[in-house]
Amino acid sequence: MRAADGRKPVALLARAGAARDRLREALDAAGARIVLEEDPSAVDAATFAAAAPQAALVALEPAVEDALVALEPALEAPGLLVIFDEADLAARRDGWEAQRWIRHLAAKLHGHGDVLPPGCEQDVLIDLQPGHPATPQQLHAEDPFETHLAEAAVLAVELPQDRPGEPLPEPAAAAPAVQDWSLAAEVQVPAFERAGKEPPPLPDFSRLELVALEPENESGVKGAVLVIAGIGGPDAVRKLMAALPAEFNRPLLVQLKLDGGRYDNLVKQLARVSALPVTMAMPGDAVAAATVYVLPEGVGIEMKDEGMAFVDGAGELVASLPPAESAVVVLSGADPARVDAVLALATRGGHIAGQSLEGCYDATAVKLMAAGGAELGTPAQLAEQLALRWP
């Protein structure tokens, strides 16, 4: 196929198998031109760069983790769009789910927000704007000032006159002349009797001291940012972590349900893009500031006097967060059953936000967040909101 056909050149990095076959079909349906299709373990950075792709679609699985580390210089090239997908999900995706993913893939490749199926195009809405406000001259056009002037002239024909026989007011007394002043004149000063009692002595302040303020407990954190995601969420979580500055001082708790339970691989993936340290949450450990924690299933948090700590437990994590010092970010694939708890946190002073519908693979929970009044944004915009809230 000629390079001048207008289709975006894309590199497909995936191991041979059903996942790569499905991704190849999706790229072709999304209007892409595959310039390189190879196993990540069998290609180097120079070969990748020689293919000159404008985008790369990477199928993630444990067997290619080390190969992707070697390809990082090529994948981080300026202007290159990198899209990640889970290999096991790609292999099982079919029917309506496959068609929806193709629409989202096309939106990412071509930079538009049209992810609706054919026949669901939005009608063009005309935004009517009000005209210019009326000027003061227009407001008073039917109330000319000349009418009031004419009325005043009629009423002022005869001025009121003083009535005869009224006595004039007495003139004010004149001040004494300067020549009548005398420096030797004695001024009578009224005498004041001295009180018989002496004033009470002033209190002794030498033994007073300020009350010591209670020292702030700096050993533990009192709040955290909870990130909830599911299917289609790994890519959004990586973008959120990559956009957070290294100075962000709140701990981030990532709850991302994985089918295979390979949370150690998720820790490695986030560590490559995050400016903050990334580690696995373990029961009994204290929650430290400025750290990203990946929470496996069955790990919760508990508020203690010295701060937050991880504990064994499968209860709702949102209810354990101190509202005024915490935030919850809902991304693609989050469990819709948890939205009520998230919205309840906002009523108690917590900060909540959700991923924008553009680029969101599973937006069921996100739509419920928007219906509840939560603000939506791209992962980069959500990271900017968090950095502004806790600079």
mmCIF file of C-alpha atoms in Angstrom:
data_model
loop_
_atom_site.group_PDB
_atom_site.id
_atom_site.type_symbol
_atom_site.label_atom_id
_atom_site.label_comp_id
_atom_site.label_asym_id
_atom_site.label_seq_id
_atom_site.Cartn_x
_atom_site.Cartn_y
_atom_site.Cartn_z
ATOM 1 C CA MET A 1 0.000 0.000 0.000
ATOM 2 C CA ARG A 2 1.371 3.384 -0.938
ATOM 3 C CA ALA A 3 2.425 5.838 1.794
ATOM 4 C CA ALA A 4 0.405 8.561 0.104
ATOM 5 C CA ASP A 5 -2.969 6.901 0.732
ATOM 6 C CA GLY A 6 -3.583 9.149 3.740
ATOM 7 C CA ARG A 7 -3.775 6.356 6.325
ATOM 8 C CA LYS A 8 -1.760 6.877 9.510
ATOM 9 C CA PRO A 9 1.316 4.594 9.752
ATOM 10 C CA VAL A 10 1.143 2.433 12.891
ATOM 11 C CA ALA A 11 3.500 -0.110 14.456
ATOM 12 C CA LEU A 12 1.832 -3.182 15.990
ATOM 13 C CA LEU A 13 3.921 -4.708 18.793
ATOM 14 C CA ALA A 14 2.391 -7.972 19.988
ATOM 15 C CA ARG A 15 3.261 -11.638 20.273
ATOM 16 C CA ALA A 16 1.876 -13.933 17.582
ATOM 17 C CA GLY A 17 -1.555 -15.252 18.442
ATOM 18 C CA ALA A 18 -5.212 -14.350 18.715
ATOM 19 C CA ALA A 19 -4.523 -11.001 20.382
ATOM 20 C CA ARG A 20 -2.301 -9.809 17.524
ATOM 21 C CA ASP A 21 -4.825 -10.999 14.929
ATOM 22 C CA ARG A 22 -7.633 -9.060 16.622
ATOM 23 C CA LEU A 23 -5.506 -5.922 16.952
ATOM 24 C CA ARG A 24 -4.470 -6.127 13.284
ATOM 25 C CA GLU A 25 -8.139 -6.304 12.245
ATOM 26 C CA ALA A 26 -8.974 -3.382 14.535
ATOM 27 C CA LEU A 27 -6.213 -1.203 13.067
ATOM 28 C CA ASP A 28 -7.355 -1.950 9.538
ATOM 29 C CA ALA A 29 -10.979 -1.112 10.438
ATOM 30 C CA ALA A 30 -9.867 2.088 12.185
ATOM 31 C CA GLY A 31 -8.173 3.386 9.050
ATOM 32 C CA ALA A 32 -4.542 2.720 9.990
ATOM 33 C CA ARG A 33 -1.654 1.457 7.833
ATOM 34 C CA ILE A 34 0.546 -1.095 9.603
ATOM 35 C CA VAL A 35 4.192 -0.367 8.778
ATOM 36 C CA LEU A 36 5.671 -2.748 11.372
ATOM 37 C CA GLU A 37 4.119 -5.874 12.899
ATOM 38 C CA GLU A 38 6.455 -7.737 15.194
ATOM 39 C CA ASP A 39 6.953 -9.422 18.555
ATOM 40 C CA PRO A 40 8.441 -6.824 20.948
ATOM 41 C CA SER A 41 11.147 -9.343 21.863
ATOM 42 C CA ALA A 42 12.247 -9.629 18.219
ATOM 43 C CA VAL A 43 12.598 -5.942 17.331
ATOM 44 C CA ASP A 44 15.079 -3.314 18.483
ATOM 45 C CA ALA A 45 14.805 0.462 18.771
ATOM 46 C CA ALA A 46 16.647 1.076 15.475
ATOM 47 C CA THR A 47 14.312 -1.189 13.486
ATOM 48 C CA PHE A 48 11.313 0.450 15.111
ATOM 49 C CA ALA A 49 12.559 3.955 14.266
ATOM 50 C CA ALA A 50 13.358 2.949 10.667
ATOM 51 C CA ALA A 51 9.714 2.017 10.095
ATOM 52 C CA ALA A 52 8.804 5.675 10.883
ATOM 53 C CA PRO A 53 5.433 5.033 12.537
ATOM 54 C CA GLN A 54 3.310 7.904 13.815
ATOM 55 C CA ALA A 55 1.606 5.666 16.386
ATOM 56 C CA ALA A 56 2.266 2.373 18.141
ATOM 57 C CA LEU A 57 -0.248 -0.175 19.463
ATOM 58 C CA VAL A 58 1.298 -2.369 22.179
ATOM 59 C CA ALA A 59 -0.285 -5.559 23.549
ATOM 60 C CA LEU A 60 0.763 -5.893 27.189
ATOM 61 C CA GLU A 61 1.493 -9.257 28.806
ATOM 62 C CA PRO A 62 4.138 -10.482 31.273
ATOM 63 C CA ALA A 63 6.294 -12.117 28.582
ATOM 64 C CA VAL A 64 7.095 -8.778 26.872
ATOM 65 C CA GLU A 65 7.831 -6.643 29.952
ATOM 66 C CA ASP A 66 11.623 -6.782 29.549
ATOM 67 C CA ALA A 67 11.426 -6.213 25.791
ATOM 68 C CA LEU A 68 9.362 -3.052 26.289
ATOM 69 C CA VAL A 69 12.024 -1.714 28.650
ATOM 70 C CA ALA A 70 14.590 -2.001 25.834
ATOM 71 C CA LEU A 71 12.197 -0.236 23.440
ATOM 72 C CA GLU A 72 11.507 2.682 25.784
ATOM 73 C CA PRO A 73 13.820 5.147 23.896
ATOM 74 C CA ALA A 74 11.885 4.500 20.684
ATOM 75 C CA LEU A 75 8.448 4.569 22.330
ATOM 76 C CA GLU A 76 9.243 7.893 24.015
ATOM 77 C CA ALA A 77 10.118 9.635 20.728
ATOM 78 C CA PRO A 78 8.536 13.107 20.358
ATOM 79 C CA GLY A 79 5.265 13.103 18.428
ATOM 80 C CA LEU A 80 4.739 9.338 18.701
ATOM 81 C CA LEU A 81 1.280 8.264 19.903
ATOM 82 C CA VAL A 82 1.528 5.088 22.022
ATOM 83 C CA ILE A 83 -1.630 3.079 22.803
ATOM 84 C CA PHE A 84 -1.532 0.154 25.241
ATOM 85 C CA ASP A 85 -3.989 -2.723 25.387
ATOM 86 C CA GLU A 86 -4.157 -5.871 27.503
ATOM 87 C CA ALA A 87 -3.380 -8.923 25.365
ATOM 88 C CA ASP A 88 -5.840 -11.198 27.163
ATOM 89 C CA LEU A 89 -8.665 -8.682 26.704
ATOM 90 C CA ALA A 90 -7.839 -8.181 23.027
ATOM 91 C CA ALA A 91 -7.955 -11.939 22.408
ATOM 92 C CA ARG A 92 -11.443 -12.287 23.943
ATOM 93 C CA ARG A 93 -12.957 -9.103 22.492
ATOM 94 C CA ASP A 94 -15.618 -9.730 19.825
ATOM 95 C CA GLY A 95 -19.012 -8.576 18.602
ATOM 96 C CA TRP A 96 -20.318 -5.302 19.960
ATOM 97 C CA GLU A 97 -17.354 -4.900 22.321
ATOM 98 C CA ALA A 98 -14.928 -5.218 19.404
ATOM 99 C CA GLN A 99 -16.815 -2.637 17.336
ATOM 100 C CA ARG A 100 -16.874 -0.189 20.229
ATOM 101 C CA TRP A 101 -13.135 -0.613 20.813
ATOM 102 C CA ILE A 102 -12.471 0.012 17.106
ATOM 103 C CA ARG A 103 -14.374 3.321 17.318
ATOM 104 C CA HIS A 104 -12.332 4.376 20.354
ATOM 105 C CA LEU A 105 -9.110 3.311 18.619
ATOM 106 C CA ALA A 106 -10.017 5.371 15.547
ATOM 107 C CA ALA A 107 -10.765 8.394 17.744
ATOM 108 C CA LYS A 108 -7.316 8.140 19.360
ATOM 109 C CA LEU A 109 -5.480 7.627 16.076
ATOM 110 C CA HIS A 110 -7.176 10.467 14.215
ATOM 111 C CA GLY A 111 -7.607 12.882 17.147
ATOM 112 C CA HIS A 112 -11.376 13.297 17.162
ATOM 113 C CA GLY A 113 -14.118 12.591 19.689
ATOM 114 C CA ASP A 114 -16.568 10.682 17.477
ATOM 115 C CA VAL A 115 -17.004 7.347 19.280
ATOM 116 C CA LEU A 116 -20.711 6.829 18.526
ATOM 117 C CA PRO A 117 -21.925 4.064 16.195
ATOM 118 C CA PRO A 118 -23.279 5.021 12.739
ATOM 119 C CA GLY A 119 -26.705 6.661 12.879
ATOM 120 C CA CYS A 120 -26.111 8.327 16.253
ATOM 121 C CA GLU A 121 -24.627 11.547 14.940
ATOM 122 C CA GLN A 122 -25.390 14.550 17.072
ATOM 123 C CA ASP A 123 -27.551 17.316 15.643
ATOM 124 C CA VAL A 124 -25.899 20.662 15.094
ATOM 125 C CA LEU A 125 -26.981 23.037 17.842
ATOM 126 C CA ILE A 126 -27.082 26.754 17.170
ATOM 127 C CA ASP A 127 -25.904 28.759 20.159
ATOM 128 C CA LEU A 128 -28.050 31.883 20.116
ATOM 129 C CA GLN A 129 -26.429 34.860 21.816
ATOM 130 C CA PRO A 130 -28.331 37.934 23.078
ATOM 131 C CA GLY A 131 -27.900 41.258 21.276
ATOM 132 C CA HIS A 132 -26.283 44.407 22.621
ATOM 133 C CA PRO A 133 -27.986 45.922 25.689
ATOM 134 C CA ALA A 134 -29.978 49.140 25.263
ATOM 135 C CA THR A 135 -28.026 52.367 25.714
ATOM 136 C CA PRO A 136 -29.105 55.034 28.264
ATOM 137 C CA GLN A 137 -30.304 57.246 25.392
ATOM 138 C CA GLN A 138 -32.553 54.442 24.120
ATOM 139 C CA LEU A 139 -33.959 53.765 27.587
ATOM 140 C CA HIS A 140 -35.015 57.420 28.035
ATOM 141 C CA ALA A 141 -36.051 58.110 24.435
ATOM 142 C CA GLU A 142 -39.746 58.463 25.423
ATOM 143 C CA ASP A 143 -39.018 60.535 28.538
ATOM 144 C CA PRO A 144 -37.278 63.752 27.308
ATOM 145 C CA PHE A 145 -35.716 66.060 29.876
ATOM 146 C CA GLU A 146 -37.183 69.167 28.188
ATOM 147 C CA THR A 147 -40.592 68.434 29.754
ATOM 148 C CA HIS A 148 -39.135 68.828 33.244
ATOM 149 C CA LEU A 149 -37.362 72.058 32.270
ATOM 150 C CA ALA A 150 -40.614 73.569 30.987
ATOM 151 C CA GLU A 151 -42.452 72.601 34.172
ATOM 152 C CA ALA A 152 -39.718 74.192 36.319
ATOM 153 C CA ALA A 153 -39.924 77.429 34.316
ATOM 154 C CA VAL A 154 -43.696 77.679 34.900
ATOM 155 C CA LEU A 155 -43.398 77.123 38.634
ATOM 156 C CA ALA A 156 -40.568 79.669 39.044
ATOM 157 C CA VAL A 157 -42.394 82.730 37.610
ATOM 158 C CA GLU A 158 -43.031 84.221 41.070
ATOM 159 C CA LEU A 159 -40.348 83.924 43.732
ATOM 160 C CA PRO A 160 -41.393 83.953 47.429
ATOM 161 C CA GLN A 161 -40.994 87.328 49.217
ATOM 162 C CA ASP A 162 -40.200 88.116 52.882
ATOM 163 C CA ARG A 163 -43.301 89.073 54.865
ATOM 164 C CA PRO A 164 -43.210 92.643 56.289
ATOM 165 C CA GLY A 165 -42.782 93.175 60.029
ATOM 166 C CA GLU A 166 -40.669 90.106 60.770
ATOM 167 C CA PRO A 167 -37.794 90.935 63.193
ATOM 168 C CA LEU A 168 -34.253 90.392 62.014
ATOM 169 C CA PRO A 169 -32.121 87.941 63.981
ATOM 170 C CA GLU A 170 -29.778 89.345 66.616
ATOM 171 C CA PRO A 171 -26.198 89.773 65.373
ATOM 172 C CA ALA A 172 -23.614 87.459 66.857
ATOM 173 C CA ALA A 173 -21.385 88.830 69.621
ATOM 174 C CA ALA A 174 -18.118 90.218 68.319
ATOM 175 C CA ALA A 175 -14.856 88.671 69.446
ATOM 176 C CA PRO A 176 -12.653 90.858 71.702
ATOM 177 C CA ALA A 177 -10.202 93.058 69.887
ATOM 178 C CA VAL A 178 -6.541 92.132 69.848
ATOM 179 C CA GLN A 179 -5.570 95.251 71.805
ATOM 180 C CA ASP A 180 -7.712 94.084 74.744
ATOM 181 C CA TRP A 181 -5.608 90.931 75.238
ATOM 182 C CA SER A 182 -3.237 90.712 78.249
ATOM 183 C CA LEU A 183 -0.471 88.204 78.827
ATOM 184 C CA ALA A 184 -0.663 88.792 82.599
ATOM 185 C CA ALA A 185 -4.299 87.856 82.814
ATOM 186 C CA GLU A 186 -4.859 85.023 85.193
ATOM 187 C CA VAL A 187 -7.020 82.185 84.122
ATOM 188 C CA GLN A 188 -9.180 80.648 86.765
ATOM 189 C CA VAL A 189 -8.565 76.919 86.738
ATOM 190 C CA PRO A 190 -11.130 74.840 88.610
ATOM 191 C CA ALA A 191 -9.722 72.852 91.472
ATOM 192 C CA PHE A 192 -10.078 69.080 91.559
ATOM 193 C CA GLU A 193 -10.021 67.101 94.712
ATOM 194 C CA ARG A 194 -7.498 64.266 94.792
ATOM 195 C CA ALA A 195 -9.029 60.919 95.493
ATOM 196 C CA GLY A 196 -8.209 59.518 98.867
ATOM 197 C CA LYS A 197 -7.302 56.001 97.619
ATOM 198 C CA GLU A 198 -4.213 55.097 95.622
ATOM 199 C CA PRO A 199 -4.807 53.280 92.297
ATOM 200 C CA PRO A 200 -4.475 49.505 92.518
ATOM 201 C CA PRO A 201 -1.056 48.103 91.555
ATOM 202 C CA LEU A 202 -0.563 46.719 88.070
ATOM 203 C CA PRO A 203 -0.716 42.943 87.782
ATOM 204 C CA ASP A 204 2.578 41.032 87.633
ATOM 205 C CA PHE A 205 3.056 39.673 84.128
ATOM 206 C CA SER A 206 6.546 38.292 84.736
ATOM 207 C CA ARG A 207 5.273 34.823 85.611
ATOM 208 C CA LEU A 208 2.806 34.516 82.725
ATOM 209 C CA GLU A 209 3.602 32.466 79.616
ATOM 210 C CA LEU A 210 1.855 31.555 76.383
ATOM 211 C CA VAL A 211 -0.034 28.286 76.257
ATOM 212 C CA ALA A 212 1.963 25.831 74.175
ATOM 213 C CA LEU A 213 0.233 24.816 70.967
ATOM 214 C CA GLU A 214 -0.358 21.146 70.402
ATOM 215 C CA PRO A 215 2.350 19.915 68.052
ATOM 216 C CA GLU A 216 1.112 18.716 64.691
ATOM 217 C CA ASN A 217 1.574 15.071 64.004
ATOM 218 C CA GLU A 218 3.854 14.910 60.990
ATOM 219 C CA SER A 219 4.587 11.207 61.255
ATOM 220 C CA GLY A 220 1.542 10.087 59.222
ATOM 221 C CA VAL A 221 -0.718 11.310 56.447
ATOM 222 C CA LYS A 222 -4.363 12.201 56.996
ATOM 223 C CA GLY A 223 -5.693 11.885 53.445
ATOM 224 C CA ALA A 224 -5.117 10.217 50.080
ATOM 225 C CA VAL A 225 -6.169 10.142 46.419
ATOM 226 C CA LEU A 226 -8.021 6.953 45.460
ATOM 227 C CA VAL A 227 -7.926 5.966 41.768
ATOM 228 C CA ILE A 228 -10.599 3.429 40.726
ATOM 229 C CA ALA A 229 -10.405 1.716 37.312
ATOM 230 C CA GLY A 230 -11.169 -1.539 35.518
ATOM 231 C CA ILE A 231 -11.407 -2.664 31.892
ATOM 232 C CA GLY A 232 -9.622 -0.140 29.694
ATOM 233 C CA GLY A 233 -8.219 1.563 32.784
ATOM 234 C CA PRO A 234 -4.481 0.686 32.679
ATOM 235 C CA ASP A 235 -3.798 3.165 29.876
ATOM 236 C CA ALA A 236 -5.711 5.944 31.683
ATOM 237 C CA VAL A 237 -3.911 5.195 34.972
ATOM 238 C CA ARG A 238 -0.517 5.411 33.247
ATOM 239 C CA LYS A 239 -1.411 8.772 31.693
ATOM 240 C CA LEU A 240 -2.618 10.083 35.064
ATOM 241 C CA MET A 241 0.601 9.022 36.813
ATOM 242 C CA ALA A 242 2.778 10.434 34.036
ATOM 243 C CA ALA A 243 1.128 13.870 34.355
ATOM 244 C CA LEU A 244 1.542 14.210 38.133
ATOM 245 C CA PRO A 245 4.532 16.333 39.217
ATOM 246 C CA ALA A 246 7.288 14.961 41.438
ATOM 247 C CA GLU A 247 6.314 17.537 44.102
ATOM 248 C CA PHE A 248 2.822 16.076 44.595
ATOM 249 C CA ASN A 249 2.648 15.250 48.320
ATOM 250 C CA ARG A 250 -0.522 13.157 48.601
ATOM 251 C CA PRO A 251 -0.375 9.339 48.526
ATOM 252 C CA LEU A 252 -2.179 7.733 45.576
ATOM 253 C CA LEU A 253 -4.045 4.466 46.067
ATOM 254 C CA VAL A 254 -4.641 2.633 42.764
ATOM 255 C CA GLN A 255 -7.450 0.056 42.723
ATOM 256 C CA LEU A 256 -7.375 -1.602 39.285
ATOM 257 C CA LYS A 257 -9.052 -4.980 38.998
ATOM 258 C CA LEU A 258 -6.925 -7.343 36.889
ATOM 259 C CA ASP A 259 -8.190 -10.707 35.652
ATOM 260 C CA GLY A 260 -4.858 -12.438 36.148
ATOM 261 C CA GLY A 261 -4.039 -10.673 39.400
ATOM 262 C CA ARG A 262 -0.548 -9.676 38.149
ATOM 263 C CA TYR A 263 -0.307 -6.549 40.265
ATOM 264 C CA ASP A 264 3.489 -6.792 40.341
ATOM 265 C CA ASN A 265 3.529 -6.136 36.586
ATOM 266 C CA LEU A 266 1.271 -3.114 37.089
ATOM 267 C CA VAL A 267 3.751 -1.751 39.641
ATOM 268 C CA LYS A 268 6.558 -2.054 37.064
ATOM 269 C CA GLN A 269 4.487 -0.362 34.339
ATOM 270 C CA LEU A 270 3.529 2.593 36.531
ATOM 271 C CA ALA A 271 7.087 2.975 37.832
ATOM 272 C CA ARG A 272 8.301 3.598 34.269
ATOM 273 C CA VAL A 273 6.050 6.632 33.749
ATOM 274 C CA SER A 274 5.550 8.035 37.268
ATOM 275 C CA ALA A 275 7.756 10.711 38.823
ATOM 276 C CA LEU A 276 6.630 9.408 42.234
ATOM 277 C CA PRO A 277 7.804 6.106 43.759
ATOM 278 C CA VAL A 278 5.476 3.167 43.057
ATOM 279 C CA THR A 279 5.113 0.172 45.377
ATOM 280 C CA MET A 280 2.717 -2.607 46.364
ATOM 281 C CA ALA A 281 0.389 -1.983 49.319
ATOM 282 C CA MET A 282 0.932 -4.552 52.077
ATOM 283 C CA PRO A 283 -1.219 -5.002 55.218
ATOM 284 C CA GLY A 284 0.460 -3.511 58.264
ATOM 285 C CA ASP A 285 2.447 -0.877 56.355
ATOM 286 C CA ALA A 286 1.873 2.808 57.050
ATOM 287 C CA VAL A 287 0.725 5.011 54.168
ATOM 288 C CA ALA A 288 3.499 7.452 53.248
ATOM 289 C CA ALA A 289 3.089 10.781 51.489
ATOM 290 C CA ALA A 290 4.131 11.331 47.848
ATOM 291 C CA THR A 291 3.929 7.605 47.027
ATOM 292 C CA VAL A 292 1.846 5.564 44.566
ATOM 293 C CA TYR A 293 0.424 2.341 46.033
ATOM 294 C CA VAL A 294 -1.090 -0.465 43.944
ATOM 295 C CA LEU A 295 -3.755 -2.170 46.086
ATOM 296 C CA PRO A 296 -4.339 -5.893 45.433
ATOM 297 C CA GLU A 297 -7.746 -7.372 46.159
ATOM 298 C CA GLY A 298 -8.456 -7.753 49.863
ATOM 299 C CA VAL A 299 -6.289 -4.832 51.035
ATOM 300 C CA GLY A 300 -7.976 -1.835 52.691
ATOM 301 C CA ILE A 301 -6.982 1.164 54.789
ATOM 302 C CA GLU A 302 -7.637 2.230 58.361
ATOM 303 C CA MET A 303 -7.317 5.616 60.059
ATOM 304 C CA LYS A 304 -5.196 5.578 63.215
ATOM 305 C CA ASP A 305 -3.928 8.275 65.567
ATOM 306 C CA GLU A 306 -0.554 8.278 63.829
ATOM 307 C CA GLY A 307 -2.046 8.338 60.319
ATOM 308 C CA MET A 308 -3.316 5.910 57.674
ATOM 309 C CA ALA A 309 -2.243 2.265 57.427
ATOM 310 C CA PHE A 310 -3.027 -0.712 55.186
ATOM 311 C CA VAL A 311 -5.068 -3.562 56.676
ATOM 312 C CA ASP A 312 -6.637 -6.830 55.590
ATOM 313 C CA GLY A 313 -10.206 -6.236 54.534
ATOM 314 C CA ALA A 314 -12.463 -6.139 51.508
ATOM 315 C CA GLY A 315 -14.799 -3.339 52.628
ATOM 316 C CA GLU A 316 -15.563 -0.169 50.673
ATOM 317 C CA LEU A 317 -12.333 1.836 50.651
ATOM 318 C CA VAL A 318 -14.075 5.145 49.871
ATOM 319 C CA ALA A 319 -15.845 5.151 53.242
ATOM 320 C CA SER A 320 -12.486 4.901 55.055
ATOM 321 C CA LEU A 321 -11.087 8.111 53.542
ATOM 322 C CA PRO A 322 -11.159 11.377 55.528
ATOM 323 C CA PRO A 323 -13.304 13.536 53.185
ATOM 324 C CA ALA A 324 -11.706 16.979 53.598
ATOM 325 C CA GLU A 325 -8.198 15.682 52.870
ATOM 326 C CA SER A 326 -8.975 13.095 50.186
ATOM 327 C CA ALA A 327 -10.044 12.731 46.563
ATOM 328 C CA VAL A 328 -11.452 9.946 44.368
ATOM 329 C CA VAL A 329 -10.758 9.698 40.622
ATOM 330 C CA VAL A 330 -12.978 7.320 38.606
ATOM 331 C CA LEU A 331 -11.516 6.009 35.331
ATOM 332 C CA SER A 332 -12.573 3.585 32.601
ATOM 333 C CA GLY A 333 -14.014 0.286 33.785
ATOM 334 C CA ALA A 334 -14.724 1.319 37.380
ATOM 335 C CA ASP A 335 -17.469 -0.595 39.190
ATOM 336 C CA PRO A 336 -20.755 1.400 38.864
ATOM 337 C CA ALA A 337 -21.886 0.065 42.256
ATOM 338 C CA ARG A 338 -19.216 2.215 43.942
ATOM 339 C CA VAL A 339 -20.400 5.528 42.482
ATOM 340 C CA ASP A 340 -22.901 6.189 45.292
ATOM 341 C CA ALA A 341 -20.116 6.008 47.889
ATOM 342 C CA VAL A 342 -17.963 8.349 45.788
ATOM 343 C CA LEU A 343 -20.750 10.928 45.430
ATOM 344 C CA ALA A 344 -21.421 10.691 49.180
ATOM 345 C CA LEU A 345 -17.771 11.575 49.827
ATOM 346 C CA ALA A 346 -18.239 14.776 47.805
ATOM 347 C CA THR A 347 -21.161 15.859 50.007
ATOM 348 C CA ARG A 348 -18.799 15.693 53.014
ATOM 349 C CA GLY A 349 -16.138 17.885 51.411
ATOM 350 C CA GLY A 350 -14.132 15.408 49.350
ATOM 351 C CA HIS A 351 -12.861 16.077 45.813
ATOM 352 C CA ILE A 352 -14.210 13.748 43.110
ATOM 353 C CA ALA A 353 -13.688 13.650 39.342
ATOM 354 C CA GLY A 354 -14.073 11.235 36.435
ATOM 355 C CA GLN A 355 -12.461 10.482 33.095
ATOM 356 C CA SER A 356 -13.891 12.266 30.078
ATOM 357 C CA LEU A 357 -16.049 10.180 27.737
ATOM 358 C CA GLU A 358 -13.597 10.715 24.885
ATOM 359 C CA GLY A 359 -11.150 7.822 24.987
ATOM 360 C CA CYS A 360 -12.983 6.077 27.849
ATOM 361 C CA TYR A 361 -13.477 2.410 26.897
ATOM 362 C CA ASP A 362 -16.029 1.499 29.604
ATOM 363 C CA ALA A 363 -17.794 4.710 30.696
ATOM 364 C CA THR A 364 -20.709 3.256 32.680
ATOM 365 C CA ALA A 365 -19.443 4.510 36.050
ATOM 366 C CA VAL A 366 -18.150 7.753 34.542
ATOM 367 C CA LYS A 367 -21.601 8.611 33.162
ATOM 368 C CA LEU A 368 -23.113 8.062 36.611
ATOM 369 C CA MET A 369 -20.462 10.397 38.036
ATOM 370 C CA ALA A 370 -21.393 13.091 35.508
ATOM 371 C CA ALA A 371 -25.091 12.655 36.311
ATOM 372 C CA GLY A 372 -24.242 13.209 39.975
ATOM 373 C CA GLY A 373 -22.506 16.515 39.244
ATOM 374 C CA ALA A 374 -18.876 15.364 39.098
ATOM 375 C CA GLU A 375 -16.473 17.113 36.739
ATOM 376 C CA LEU A 376 -14.952 15.057 33.900
ATOM 377 C CA GLY A 377 -11.576 15.490 32.225
ATOM 378 C CA THR A 378 -8.741 13.708 30.466
ATOM 379 C CA PRO A 379 -6.192 11.930 32.694
ATOM 380 C CA ALA A 380 -3.779 14.840 32.204
ATOM 381 C CA GLN A 381 -6.460 17.367 33.188
ATOM 382 C CA LEU A 382 -7.379 15.312 36.270
ATOM 383 C CA ALA A 383 -3.722 15.277 37.316
ATOM 384 C CA GLU A 384 -3.569 19.061 36.912
ATOM 385 C CA GLN A 385 -6.641 19.462 39.154
ATOM 386 C CA LEU A 386 -5.025 17.343 41.875
ATOM 387 C CA ALA A 387 -1.760 19.292 41.667
ATOM 388 C CA LEU A 388 -3.629 22.600 42.027
ATOM 389 C CA ARG A 389 -5.666 21.315 44.983
ATOM 390 C CA TRP A 390 -2.589 20.104 46.869
ATOM 391 C CA PRO A 391 0.403 22.134 45.608
#
